[in-house]
CSV table of C-alpha atoms in Angstrom, one decimal:
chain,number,residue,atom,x,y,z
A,1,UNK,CA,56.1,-83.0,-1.5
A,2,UNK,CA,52.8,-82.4,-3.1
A,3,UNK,CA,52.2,-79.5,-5.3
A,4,UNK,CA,49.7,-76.4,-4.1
A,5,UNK,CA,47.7,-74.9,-6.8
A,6,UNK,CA,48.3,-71.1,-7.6
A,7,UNK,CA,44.4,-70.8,-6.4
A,8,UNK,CA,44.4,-73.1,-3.6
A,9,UNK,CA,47.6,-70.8,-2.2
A,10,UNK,CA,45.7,-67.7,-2.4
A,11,UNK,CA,42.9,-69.1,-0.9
A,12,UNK,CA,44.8,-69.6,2.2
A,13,UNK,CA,45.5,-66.0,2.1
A,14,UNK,CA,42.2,-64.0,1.5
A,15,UNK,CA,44.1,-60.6,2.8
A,16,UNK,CA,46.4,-61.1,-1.0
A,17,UNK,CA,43.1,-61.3,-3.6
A,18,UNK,CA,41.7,-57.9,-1.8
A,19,UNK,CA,45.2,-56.2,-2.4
A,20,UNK,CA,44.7,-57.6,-5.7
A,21,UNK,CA,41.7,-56.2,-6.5
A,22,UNK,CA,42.3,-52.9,-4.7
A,23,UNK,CA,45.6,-52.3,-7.1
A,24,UNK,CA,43.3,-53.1,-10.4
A,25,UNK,CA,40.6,-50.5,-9.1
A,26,UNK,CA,43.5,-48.1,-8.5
A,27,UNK,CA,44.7,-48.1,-12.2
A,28,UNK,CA,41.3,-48.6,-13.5
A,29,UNK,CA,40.7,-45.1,-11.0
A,30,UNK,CA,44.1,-43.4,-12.4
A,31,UNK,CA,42.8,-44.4,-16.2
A,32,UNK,CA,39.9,-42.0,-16.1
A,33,UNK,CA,42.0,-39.1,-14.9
A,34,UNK,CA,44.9,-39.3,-17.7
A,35,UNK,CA,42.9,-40.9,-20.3
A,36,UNK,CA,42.9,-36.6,-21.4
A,37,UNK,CA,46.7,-36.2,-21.1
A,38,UNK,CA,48.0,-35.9,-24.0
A,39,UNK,CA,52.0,-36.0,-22.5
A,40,UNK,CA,51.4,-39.2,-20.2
A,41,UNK,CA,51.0,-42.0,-23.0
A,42,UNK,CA,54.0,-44.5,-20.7
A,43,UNK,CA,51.9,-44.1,-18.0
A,44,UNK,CA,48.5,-44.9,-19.6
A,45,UNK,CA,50.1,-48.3,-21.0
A,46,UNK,CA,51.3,-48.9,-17.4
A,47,UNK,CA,48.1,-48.2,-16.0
A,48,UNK,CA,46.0,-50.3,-18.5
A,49,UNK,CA,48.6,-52.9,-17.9
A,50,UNK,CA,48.3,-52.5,-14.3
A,51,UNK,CA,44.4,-53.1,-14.2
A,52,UNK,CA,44.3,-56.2,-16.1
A,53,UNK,CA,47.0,-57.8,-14.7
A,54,UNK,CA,45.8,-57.6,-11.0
A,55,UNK,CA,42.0,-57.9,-12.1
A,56,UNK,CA,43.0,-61.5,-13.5
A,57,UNK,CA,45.5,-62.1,-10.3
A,58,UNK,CA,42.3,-61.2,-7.9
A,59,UNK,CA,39.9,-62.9,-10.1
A,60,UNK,CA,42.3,-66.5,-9.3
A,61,UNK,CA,43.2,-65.8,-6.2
A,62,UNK,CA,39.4,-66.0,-5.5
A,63,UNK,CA,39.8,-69.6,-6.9
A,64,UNK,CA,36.2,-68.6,-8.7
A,65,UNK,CA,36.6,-66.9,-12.0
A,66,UNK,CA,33.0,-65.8,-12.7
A,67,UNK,CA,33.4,-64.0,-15.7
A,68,UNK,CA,30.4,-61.2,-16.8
A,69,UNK,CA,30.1,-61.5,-20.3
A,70,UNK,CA,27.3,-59.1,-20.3
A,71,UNK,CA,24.7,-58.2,-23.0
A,72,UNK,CA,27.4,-57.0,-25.4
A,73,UNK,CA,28.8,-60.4,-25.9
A,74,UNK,CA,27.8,-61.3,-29.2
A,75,UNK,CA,27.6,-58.1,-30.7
A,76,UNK,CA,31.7,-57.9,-29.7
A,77,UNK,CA,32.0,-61.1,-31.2
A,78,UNK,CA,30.3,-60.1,-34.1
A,79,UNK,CA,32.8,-57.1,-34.3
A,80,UNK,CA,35.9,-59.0,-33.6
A,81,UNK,CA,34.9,-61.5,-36.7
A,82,UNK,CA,34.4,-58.3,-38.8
A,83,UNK,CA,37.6,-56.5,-37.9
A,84,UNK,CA,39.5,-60.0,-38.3
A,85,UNK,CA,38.0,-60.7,-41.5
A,86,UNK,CA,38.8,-57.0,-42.6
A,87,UNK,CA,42.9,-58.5,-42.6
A,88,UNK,CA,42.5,-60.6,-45.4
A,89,UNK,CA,41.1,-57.9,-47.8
A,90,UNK,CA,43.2,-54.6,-45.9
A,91,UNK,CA,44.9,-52.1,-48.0
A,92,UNK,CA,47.8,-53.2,-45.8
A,93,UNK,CA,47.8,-56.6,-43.4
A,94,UNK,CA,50.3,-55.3,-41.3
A,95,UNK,CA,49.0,-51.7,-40.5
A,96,UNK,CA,45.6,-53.4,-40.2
A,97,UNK,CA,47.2,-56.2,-37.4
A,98,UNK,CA,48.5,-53.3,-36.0
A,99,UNK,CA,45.2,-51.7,-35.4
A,100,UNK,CA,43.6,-54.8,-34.7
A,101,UNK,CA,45.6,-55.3,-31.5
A,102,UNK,CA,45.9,-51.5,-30.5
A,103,UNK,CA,41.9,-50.6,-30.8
A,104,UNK,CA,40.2,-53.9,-31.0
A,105,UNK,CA,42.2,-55.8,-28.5
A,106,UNK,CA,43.1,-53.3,-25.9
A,107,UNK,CA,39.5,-51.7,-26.2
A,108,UNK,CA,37.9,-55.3,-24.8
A,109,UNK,CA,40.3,-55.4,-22.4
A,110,UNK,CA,39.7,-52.0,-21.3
A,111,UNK,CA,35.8,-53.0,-21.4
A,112,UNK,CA,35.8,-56.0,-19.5
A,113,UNK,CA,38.4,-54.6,-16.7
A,114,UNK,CA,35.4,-52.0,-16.1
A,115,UNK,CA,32.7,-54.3,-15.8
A,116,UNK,CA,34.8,-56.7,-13.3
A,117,UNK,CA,35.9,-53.9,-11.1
A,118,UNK,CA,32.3,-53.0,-9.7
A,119,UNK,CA,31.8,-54.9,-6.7
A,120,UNK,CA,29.5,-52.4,-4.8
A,121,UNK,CA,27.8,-49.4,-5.7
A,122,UNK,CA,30.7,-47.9,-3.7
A,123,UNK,CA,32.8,-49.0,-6.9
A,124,UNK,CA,30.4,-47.0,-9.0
A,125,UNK,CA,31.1,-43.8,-6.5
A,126,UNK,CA,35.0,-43.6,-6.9
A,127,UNK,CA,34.4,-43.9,-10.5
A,128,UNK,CA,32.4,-40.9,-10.8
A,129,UNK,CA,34.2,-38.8,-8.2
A,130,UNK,CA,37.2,-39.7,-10.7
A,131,UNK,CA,35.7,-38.5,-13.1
A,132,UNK,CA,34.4,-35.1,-12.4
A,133,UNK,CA,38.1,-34.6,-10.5
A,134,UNK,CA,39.7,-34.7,-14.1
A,135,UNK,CA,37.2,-33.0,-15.7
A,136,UNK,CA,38.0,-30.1,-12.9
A,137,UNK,CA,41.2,-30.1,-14.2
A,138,UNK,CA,40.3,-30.1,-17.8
A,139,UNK,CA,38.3,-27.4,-18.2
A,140,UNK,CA,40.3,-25.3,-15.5
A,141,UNK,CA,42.8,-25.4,-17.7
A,142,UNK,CA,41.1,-25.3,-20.7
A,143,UNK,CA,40.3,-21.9,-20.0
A,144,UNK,CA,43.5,-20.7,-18.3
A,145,UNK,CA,45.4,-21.7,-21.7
A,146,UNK,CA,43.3,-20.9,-24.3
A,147,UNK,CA,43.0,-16.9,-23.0
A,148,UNK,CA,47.2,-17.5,-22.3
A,149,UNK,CA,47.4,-18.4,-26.2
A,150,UNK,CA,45.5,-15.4,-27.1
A,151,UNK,CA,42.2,-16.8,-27.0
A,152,UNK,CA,39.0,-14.9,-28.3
A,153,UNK,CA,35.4,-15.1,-27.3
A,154,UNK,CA,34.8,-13.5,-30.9
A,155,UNK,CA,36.3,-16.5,-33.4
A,156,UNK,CA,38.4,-19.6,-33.5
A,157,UNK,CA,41.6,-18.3,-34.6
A,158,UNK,CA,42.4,-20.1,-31.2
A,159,UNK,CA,40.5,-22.8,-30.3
A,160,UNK,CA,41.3,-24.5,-26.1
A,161,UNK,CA,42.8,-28.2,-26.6
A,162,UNK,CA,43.3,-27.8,-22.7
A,163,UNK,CA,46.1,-30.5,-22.1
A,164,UNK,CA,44.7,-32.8,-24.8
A,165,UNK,CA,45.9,-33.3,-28.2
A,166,UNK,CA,43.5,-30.5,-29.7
A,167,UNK,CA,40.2,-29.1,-29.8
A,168,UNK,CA,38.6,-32.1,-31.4
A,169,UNK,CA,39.9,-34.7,-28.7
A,170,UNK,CA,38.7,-32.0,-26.2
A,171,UNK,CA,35.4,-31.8,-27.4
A,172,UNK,CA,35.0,-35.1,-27.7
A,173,UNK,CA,36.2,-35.5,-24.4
A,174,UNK,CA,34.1,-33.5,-22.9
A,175,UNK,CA,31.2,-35.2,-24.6
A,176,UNK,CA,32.1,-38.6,-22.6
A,177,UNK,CA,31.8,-36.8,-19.3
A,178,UNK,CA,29.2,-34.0,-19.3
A,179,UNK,CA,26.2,-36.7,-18.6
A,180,UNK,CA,28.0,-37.3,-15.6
A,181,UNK,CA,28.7,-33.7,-14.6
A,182,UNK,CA,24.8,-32.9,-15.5
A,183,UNK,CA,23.6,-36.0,-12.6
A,184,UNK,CA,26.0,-35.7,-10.1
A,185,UNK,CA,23.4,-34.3,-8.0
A,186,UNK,CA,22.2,-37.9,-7.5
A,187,UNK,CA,24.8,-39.2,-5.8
A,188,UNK,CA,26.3,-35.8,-4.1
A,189,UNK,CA,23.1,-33.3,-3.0
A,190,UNK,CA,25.3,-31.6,0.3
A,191,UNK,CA,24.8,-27.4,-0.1
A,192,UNK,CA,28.8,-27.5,-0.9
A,193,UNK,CA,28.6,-29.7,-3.4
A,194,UNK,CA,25.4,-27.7,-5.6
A,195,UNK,CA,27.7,-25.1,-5.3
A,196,UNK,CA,30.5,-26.7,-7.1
A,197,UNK,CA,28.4,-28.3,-9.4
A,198,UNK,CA,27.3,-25.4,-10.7
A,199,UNK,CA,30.7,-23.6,-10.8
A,200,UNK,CA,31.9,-26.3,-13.0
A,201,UNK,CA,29.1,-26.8,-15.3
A,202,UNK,CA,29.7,-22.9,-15.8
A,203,UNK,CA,33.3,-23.4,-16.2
A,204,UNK,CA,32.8,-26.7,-18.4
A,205,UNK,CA,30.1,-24.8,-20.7
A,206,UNK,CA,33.1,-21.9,-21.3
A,207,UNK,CA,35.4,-24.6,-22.1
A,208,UNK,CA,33.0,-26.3,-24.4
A,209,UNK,CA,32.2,-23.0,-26.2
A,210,UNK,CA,35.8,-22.0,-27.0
A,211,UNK,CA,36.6,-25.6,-28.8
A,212,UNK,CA,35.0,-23.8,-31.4
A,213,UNK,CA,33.6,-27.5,-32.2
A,214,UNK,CA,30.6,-27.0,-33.3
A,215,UNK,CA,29.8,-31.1,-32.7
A,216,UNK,CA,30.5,-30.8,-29.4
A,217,UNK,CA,28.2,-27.8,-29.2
A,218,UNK,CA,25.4,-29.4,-30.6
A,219,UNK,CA,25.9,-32.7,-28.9
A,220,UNK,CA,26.1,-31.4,-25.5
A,221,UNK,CA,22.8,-29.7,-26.1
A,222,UNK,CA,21.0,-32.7,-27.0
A,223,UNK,CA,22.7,-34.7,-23.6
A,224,UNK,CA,21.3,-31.9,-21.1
A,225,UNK,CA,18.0,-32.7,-22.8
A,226,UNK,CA,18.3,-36.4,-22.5
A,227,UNK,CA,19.5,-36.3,-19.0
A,228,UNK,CA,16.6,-34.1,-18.0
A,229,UNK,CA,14.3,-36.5,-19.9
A,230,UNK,CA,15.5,-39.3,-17.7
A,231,UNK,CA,14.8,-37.4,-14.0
A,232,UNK,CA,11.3,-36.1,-15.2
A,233,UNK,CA,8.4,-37.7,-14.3
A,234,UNK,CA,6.4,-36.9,-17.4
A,235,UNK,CA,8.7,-37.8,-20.0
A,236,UNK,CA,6.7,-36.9,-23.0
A,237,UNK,CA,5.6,-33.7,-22.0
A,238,UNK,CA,10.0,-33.0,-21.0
A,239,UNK,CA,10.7,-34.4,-24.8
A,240,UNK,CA,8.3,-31.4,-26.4
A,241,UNK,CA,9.7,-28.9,-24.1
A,242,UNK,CA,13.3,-30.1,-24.8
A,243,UNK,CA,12.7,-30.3,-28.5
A,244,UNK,CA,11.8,-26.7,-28.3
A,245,UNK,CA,14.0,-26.0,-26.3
A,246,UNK,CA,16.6,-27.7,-27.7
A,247,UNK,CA,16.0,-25.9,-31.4
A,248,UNK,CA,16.2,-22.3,-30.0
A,249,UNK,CA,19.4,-23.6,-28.0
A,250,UNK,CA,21.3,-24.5,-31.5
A,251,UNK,CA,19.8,-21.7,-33.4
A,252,UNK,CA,21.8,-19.5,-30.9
A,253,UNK,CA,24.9,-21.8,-31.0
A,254,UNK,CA,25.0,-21.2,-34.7
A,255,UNK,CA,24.7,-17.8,-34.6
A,256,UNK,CA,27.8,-17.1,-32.4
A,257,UNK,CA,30.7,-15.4,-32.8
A,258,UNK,CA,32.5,-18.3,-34.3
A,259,UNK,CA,30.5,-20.6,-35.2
A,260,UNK,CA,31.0,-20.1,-38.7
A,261,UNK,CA,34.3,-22.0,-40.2
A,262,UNK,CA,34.3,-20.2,-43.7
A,263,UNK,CA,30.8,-22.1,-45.2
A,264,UNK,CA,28.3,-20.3,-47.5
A,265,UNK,CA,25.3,-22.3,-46.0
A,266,UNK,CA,23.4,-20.9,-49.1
A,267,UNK,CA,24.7,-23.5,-51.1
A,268,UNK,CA,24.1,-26.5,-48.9
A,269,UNK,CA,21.0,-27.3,-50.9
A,270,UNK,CA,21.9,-25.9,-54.6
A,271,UNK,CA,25.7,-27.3,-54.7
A,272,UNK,CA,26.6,-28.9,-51.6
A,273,UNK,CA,30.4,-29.4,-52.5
A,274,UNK,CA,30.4,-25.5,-52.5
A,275,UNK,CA,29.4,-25.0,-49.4
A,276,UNK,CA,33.3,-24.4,-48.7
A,277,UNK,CA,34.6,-24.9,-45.0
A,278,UNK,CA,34.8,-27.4,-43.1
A,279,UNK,CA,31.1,-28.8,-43.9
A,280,UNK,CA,32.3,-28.6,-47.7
A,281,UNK,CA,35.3,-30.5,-46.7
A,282,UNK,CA,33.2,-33.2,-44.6
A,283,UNK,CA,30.7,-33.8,-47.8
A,284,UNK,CA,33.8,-34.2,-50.6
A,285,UNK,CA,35.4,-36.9,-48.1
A,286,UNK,CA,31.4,-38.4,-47.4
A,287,UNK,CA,30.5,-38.6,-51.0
A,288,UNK,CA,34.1,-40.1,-52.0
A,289,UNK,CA,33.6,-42.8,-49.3
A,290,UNK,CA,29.8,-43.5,-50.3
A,291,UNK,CA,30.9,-44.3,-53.8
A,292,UNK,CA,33.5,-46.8,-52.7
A,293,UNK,CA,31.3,-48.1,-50.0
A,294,UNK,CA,28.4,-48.7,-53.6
A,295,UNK,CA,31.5,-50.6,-55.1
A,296,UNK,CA,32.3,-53.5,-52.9
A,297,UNK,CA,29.9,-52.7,-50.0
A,298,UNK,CA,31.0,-56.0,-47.8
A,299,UNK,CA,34.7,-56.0,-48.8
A,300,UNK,CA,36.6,-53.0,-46.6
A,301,UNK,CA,40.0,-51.8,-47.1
A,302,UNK,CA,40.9,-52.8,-43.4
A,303,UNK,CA,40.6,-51.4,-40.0
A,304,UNK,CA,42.7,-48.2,-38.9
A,305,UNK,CA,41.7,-44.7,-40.3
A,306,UNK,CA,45.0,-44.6,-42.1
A,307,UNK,CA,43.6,-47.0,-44.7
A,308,UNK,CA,41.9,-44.5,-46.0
A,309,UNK,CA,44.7,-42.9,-47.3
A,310,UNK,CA,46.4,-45.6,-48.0
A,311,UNK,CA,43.4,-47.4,-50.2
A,312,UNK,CA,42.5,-43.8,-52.0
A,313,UNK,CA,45.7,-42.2,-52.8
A,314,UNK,CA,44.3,-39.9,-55.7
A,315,UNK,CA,41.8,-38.5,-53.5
A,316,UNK,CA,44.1,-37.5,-50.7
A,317,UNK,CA,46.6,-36.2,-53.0
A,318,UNK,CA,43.5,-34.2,-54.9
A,319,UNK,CA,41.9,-32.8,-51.5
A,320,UNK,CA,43.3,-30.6,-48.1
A,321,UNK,CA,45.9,-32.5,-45.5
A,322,UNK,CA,43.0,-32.9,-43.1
A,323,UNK,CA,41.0,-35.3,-45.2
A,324,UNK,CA,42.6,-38.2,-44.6
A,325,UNK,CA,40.4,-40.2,-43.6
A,326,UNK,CA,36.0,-39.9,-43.7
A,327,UNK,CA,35.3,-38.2,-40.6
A,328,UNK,CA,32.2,-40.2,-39.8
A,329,UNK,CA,32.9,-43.1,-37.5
A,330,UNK,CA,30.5,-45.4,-39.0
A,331,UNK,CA,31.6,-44.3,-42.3
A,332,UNK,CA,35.1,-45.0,-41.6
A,333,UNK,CA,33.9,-48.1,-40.3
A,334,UNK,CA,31.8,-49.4,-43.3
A,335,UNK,CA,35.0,-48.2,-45.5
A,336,UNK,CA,37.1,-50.1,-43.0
A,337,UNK,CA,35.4,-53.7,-42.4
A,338,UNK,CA,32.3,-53.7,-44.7
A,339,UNK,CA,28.6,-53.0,-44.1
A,340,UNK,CA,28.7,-55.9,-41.4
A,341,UNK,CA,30.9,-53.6,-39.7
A,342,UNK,CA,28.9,-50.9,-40.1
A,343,UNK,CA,25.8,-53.5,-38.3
A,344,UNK,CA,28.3,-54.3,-35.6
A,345,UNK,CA,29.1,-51.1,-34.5
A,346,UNK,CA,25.3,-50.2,-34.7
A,347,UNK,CA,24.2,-53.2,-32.3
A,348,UNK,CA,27.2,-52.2,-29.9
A,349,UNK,CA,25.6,-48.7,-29.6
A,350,UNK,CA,22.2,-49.8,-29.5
A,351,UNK,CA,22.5,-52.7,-27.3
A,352,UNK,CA,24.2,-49.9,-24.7
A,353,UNK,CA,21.6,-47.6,-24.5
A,354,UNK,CA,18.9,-50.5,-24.6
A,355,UNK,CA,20.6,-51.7,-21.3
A,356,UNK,CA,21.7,-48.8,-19.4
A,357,UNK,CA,18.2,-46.4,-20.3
A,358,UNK,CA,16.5,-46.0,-17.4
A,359,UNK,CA,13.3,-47.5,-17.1
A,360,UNK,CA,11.9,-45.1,-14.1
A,361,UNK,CA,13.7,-41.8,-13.3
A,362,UNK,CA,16.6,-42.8,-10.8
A,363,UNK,CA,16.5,-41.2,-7.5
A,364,UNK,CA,19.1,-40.5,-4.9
A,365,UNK,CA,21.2,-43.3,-3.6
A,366,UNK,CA,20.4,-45.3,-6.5
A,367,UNK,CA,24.1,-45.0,-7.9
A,368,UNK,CA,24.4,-47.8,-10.4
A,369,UNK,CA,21.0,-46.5,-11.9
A,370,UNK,CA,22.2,-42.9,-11.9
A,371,UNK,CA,25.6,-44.3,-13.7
A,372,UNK,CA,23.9,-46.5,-16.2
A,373,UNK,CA,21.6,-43.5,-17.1
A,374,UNK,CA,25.0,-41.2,-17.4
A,375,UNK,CA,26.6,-44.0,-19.5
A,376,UNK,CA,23.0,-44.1,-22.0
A,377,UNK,CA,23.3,-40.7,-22.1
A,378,UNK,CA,27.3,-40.5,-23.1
A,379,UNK,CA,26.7,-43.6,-25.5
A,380,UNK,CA,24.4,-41.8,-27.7
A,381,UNK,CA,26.2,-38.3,-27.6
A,382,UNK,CA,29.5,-40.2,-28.4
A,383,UNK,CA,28.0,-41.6,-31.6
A,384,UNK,CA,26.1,-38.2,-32.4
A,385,UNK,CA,29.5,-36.3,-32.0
A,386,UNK,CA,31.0,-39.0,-34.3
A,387,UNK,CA,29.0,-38.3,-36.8
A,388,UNK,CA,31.3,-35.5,-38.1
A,389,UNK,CA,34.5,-37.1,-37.0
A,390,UNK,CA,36.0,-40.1,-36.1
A,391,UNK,CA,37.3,-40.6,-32.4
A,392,UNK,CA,36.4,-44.0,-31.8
A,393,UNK,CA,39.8,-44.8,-31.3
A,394,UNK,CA,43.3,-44.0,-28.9
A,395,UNK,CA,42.3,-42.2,-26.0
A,396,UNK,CA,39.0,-40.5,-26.0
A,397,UNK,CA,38.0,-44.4,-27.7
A,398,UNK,CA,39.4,-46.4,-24.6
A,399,UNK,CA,37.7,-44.1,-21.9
A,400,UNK,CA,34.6,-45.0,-23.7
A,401,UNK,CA,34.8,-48.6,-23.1
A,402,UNK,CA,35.8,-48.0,-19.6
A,403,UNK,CA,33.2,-45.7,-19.4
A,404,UNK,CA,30.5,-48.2,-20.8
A,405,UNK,CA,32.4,-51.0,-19.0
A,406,UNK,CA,31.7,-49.6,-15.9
A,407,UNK,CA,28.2,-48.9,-16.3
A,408,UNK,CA,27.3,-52.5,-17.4
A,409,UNK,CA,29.4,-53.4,-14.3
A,410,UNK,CA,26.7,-51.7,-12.4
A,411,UNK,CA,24.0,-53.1,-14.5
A,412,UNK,CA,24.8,-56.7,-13.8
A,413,UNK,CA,25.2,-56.0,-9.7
A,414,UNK,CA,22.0,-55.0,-9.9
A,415,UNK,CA,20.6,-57.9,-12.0
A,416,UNK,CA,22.9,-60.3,-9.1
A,417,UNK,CA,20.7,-58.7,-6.4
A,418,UNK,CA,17.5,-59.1,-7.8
């Protein structure tokens, strides 16, 4: 009896690589909805699990693999050899291994499902219907608990974590997804759906506001200016008005109700570790990592934000509970794997938004375009909201590789039809 080759079977049977396919795209679909949930963490491994498994069983069933490696390939591989390399000089191997597989690993994986699971612009569609569904949700509730705990318009004593893990996961959350909020217009323009667009920007905008994050503030700010830079015509002429715009937008910001977190901004300049608050807090932790970065600037203390503690006991036993690691992403990073992490995680980002930026403003229909320009959009607000934090990791870390996954998904069915 002669032996049939996994492929060669499943070429005989077209109908089983579509199923395939169709079960990856749904767990790749149920990803972006409870990505944000903080209680569903078994169903999140089963639905990552879920995606690459059938992506790989549709991808040789096809009896073709043709893998996308995309423009990010070498800068990934760059990263990889940094965050490997970080192991042999980690504070702790085994947390570090640890990390390595639960951030590094999972995060390509994530990635590369994304950009195999866009087929047609269709793809692209689901995705972003996906994605504003959940954000309904979110900010729905966001509201609806954060007034049930007491909530005030007046100060963060009480600040919405909606049915994340807490105000800084929301913000950051809502960071990812607001360039897609701000140009669904391009791919949904029906009188029904202006009207619901603008109900939940209003609704998103509330939840933003009573995170109390003032990151998130600022960094949604700068995406509605870069998103209406991209549809405008006369994209200079847009960047002066948004930059005016833009400074009377986070001179109101930081004048309300709330916005201050117990700093004496009068001391920024003079003594900046008296500032106090949380900005006092942020610049001890900065100024502790920037002197052990100056030490050994290509030698890290391993990846995982919990090396931090672990590497600087005196500091975290000297400072407040929160500190425990730099709260800076790239900072955490160059304390992690080196400066040559630091360069990876740099060519990552600006590879991204060299890719996805549109070239010509993206006009209705054009879906992939109108994604990619989301996704530029999202790339640079994620790092600009990281700047005072680190959530390039766990949840809000793997929807942005599905998120950029996705959009160079798009990017490269466009390249194949041209």
């Amino acid at each position: 009896m002669t032996a049939v080759s996994p492929s060669a079977l499943f070429r005989e049977r077209p109908v089983l690589a579509d199923w395939f396919y169709r079960l990856a795209r749904l767990f790749a679909l149920s990803l972006v909805f409870i990505f944000p949930l903080e209680a569903v963490t078994a169903a999140r491994e089963i639905a990552v699990v879920g995606m690459v498994l059938f992506l790989v069983a549709y991808l040789v069933a096809r009896g073709n693999l043709d893998l996308r490696p995309t423009v990010l390939f070498w800068p990934l591989f760059f990263y990889v050899v940094c965050a490997v390399f970080s192991l042999f000089t980690a504070v702790d191997m085994a947390y570090t291994l640890k990390e390595l597989r639960g951030e590094v690993l999972k995060g390509l994986l994530i990635f590369y499902g994304g950009v195999h699971l866009i087929l047609e612009e269709e793809n692209l569609e689901q995705f972003w219907g996906m994605i504003l569904v959940g954000l309904v949700v979110m900010a729905v509730a966001g509201v609806v608990l954060f007034f049930q705990q007491g909530g005030s318009l007046f100060n963060h004593a009480v600040r919405a974590g909606s049915l994340h893990s807490g105000y800084g996961t929301l913000g950051t959350y809502l960071v990812l997804v607001w360039p897609f909020l701000l140009l669904a217009p391009l791919v949904w323009n029906a009188p029904w759906a202006k009207a619901a667009w603008v109900a939940l920007i209003a609704c998103s905008g509330l939840v933003a506001y009573v995170t109390y994050n003032r990151a998130a503030w600022l960094t949604m700010v700068l995406q509605a200016a870069l998103c209406l830079i991209m549809v405008s015509r006369h994209r200079l002429r847009m960047s002066l008005i948004m930059l005016a715009a833009g400074v009377l937008a986070v001179g109101m910001l930081l004048a309300a109700p709330g916005s201050r977190h117990g700093e004496n901004w009068s001391m920024l300049l003079k003594d900046p570790l008296k500032t106090g608050g949380t900005a006092g807090d942020l610049i001890a932790a900065w100024r502790h990592s920037w002197r052990q970065i100056k030490k050994d600037p290509f030698l890290g203390i391993g990846l995982g934000r919990h090396s931090f503690s672990k590497a600087y006991p005196e500091f975290r036993r000297t400072h407040q509970p929160l500190l425990w690691h730099a709260h800076n992403t790239f900072v955490d990073l160059t304390l992690q794997l080196g400066v040559q992490g630091l360069i990876a995680i740099l060519l990552i980002m600006g590879v991204l938004v060299w890719a996805l930026w549109p070239h010509s403003p993206p006009q209705g229909g054009q879906t992939a375009v109108a994604f990619g320009a989301a996704a530029a959009a999202m790339v640079i607000g994620f790092c600009v909201r990281n700047l005072f934090d680190d959530f390039f990791v766990d949840d809000t870390g793997m929807m942005f590789w599905l998120l950029a996954g996705l959009a160079l998904g798009g990017r490269e069915l466009l390249r194949r039809r041209a």
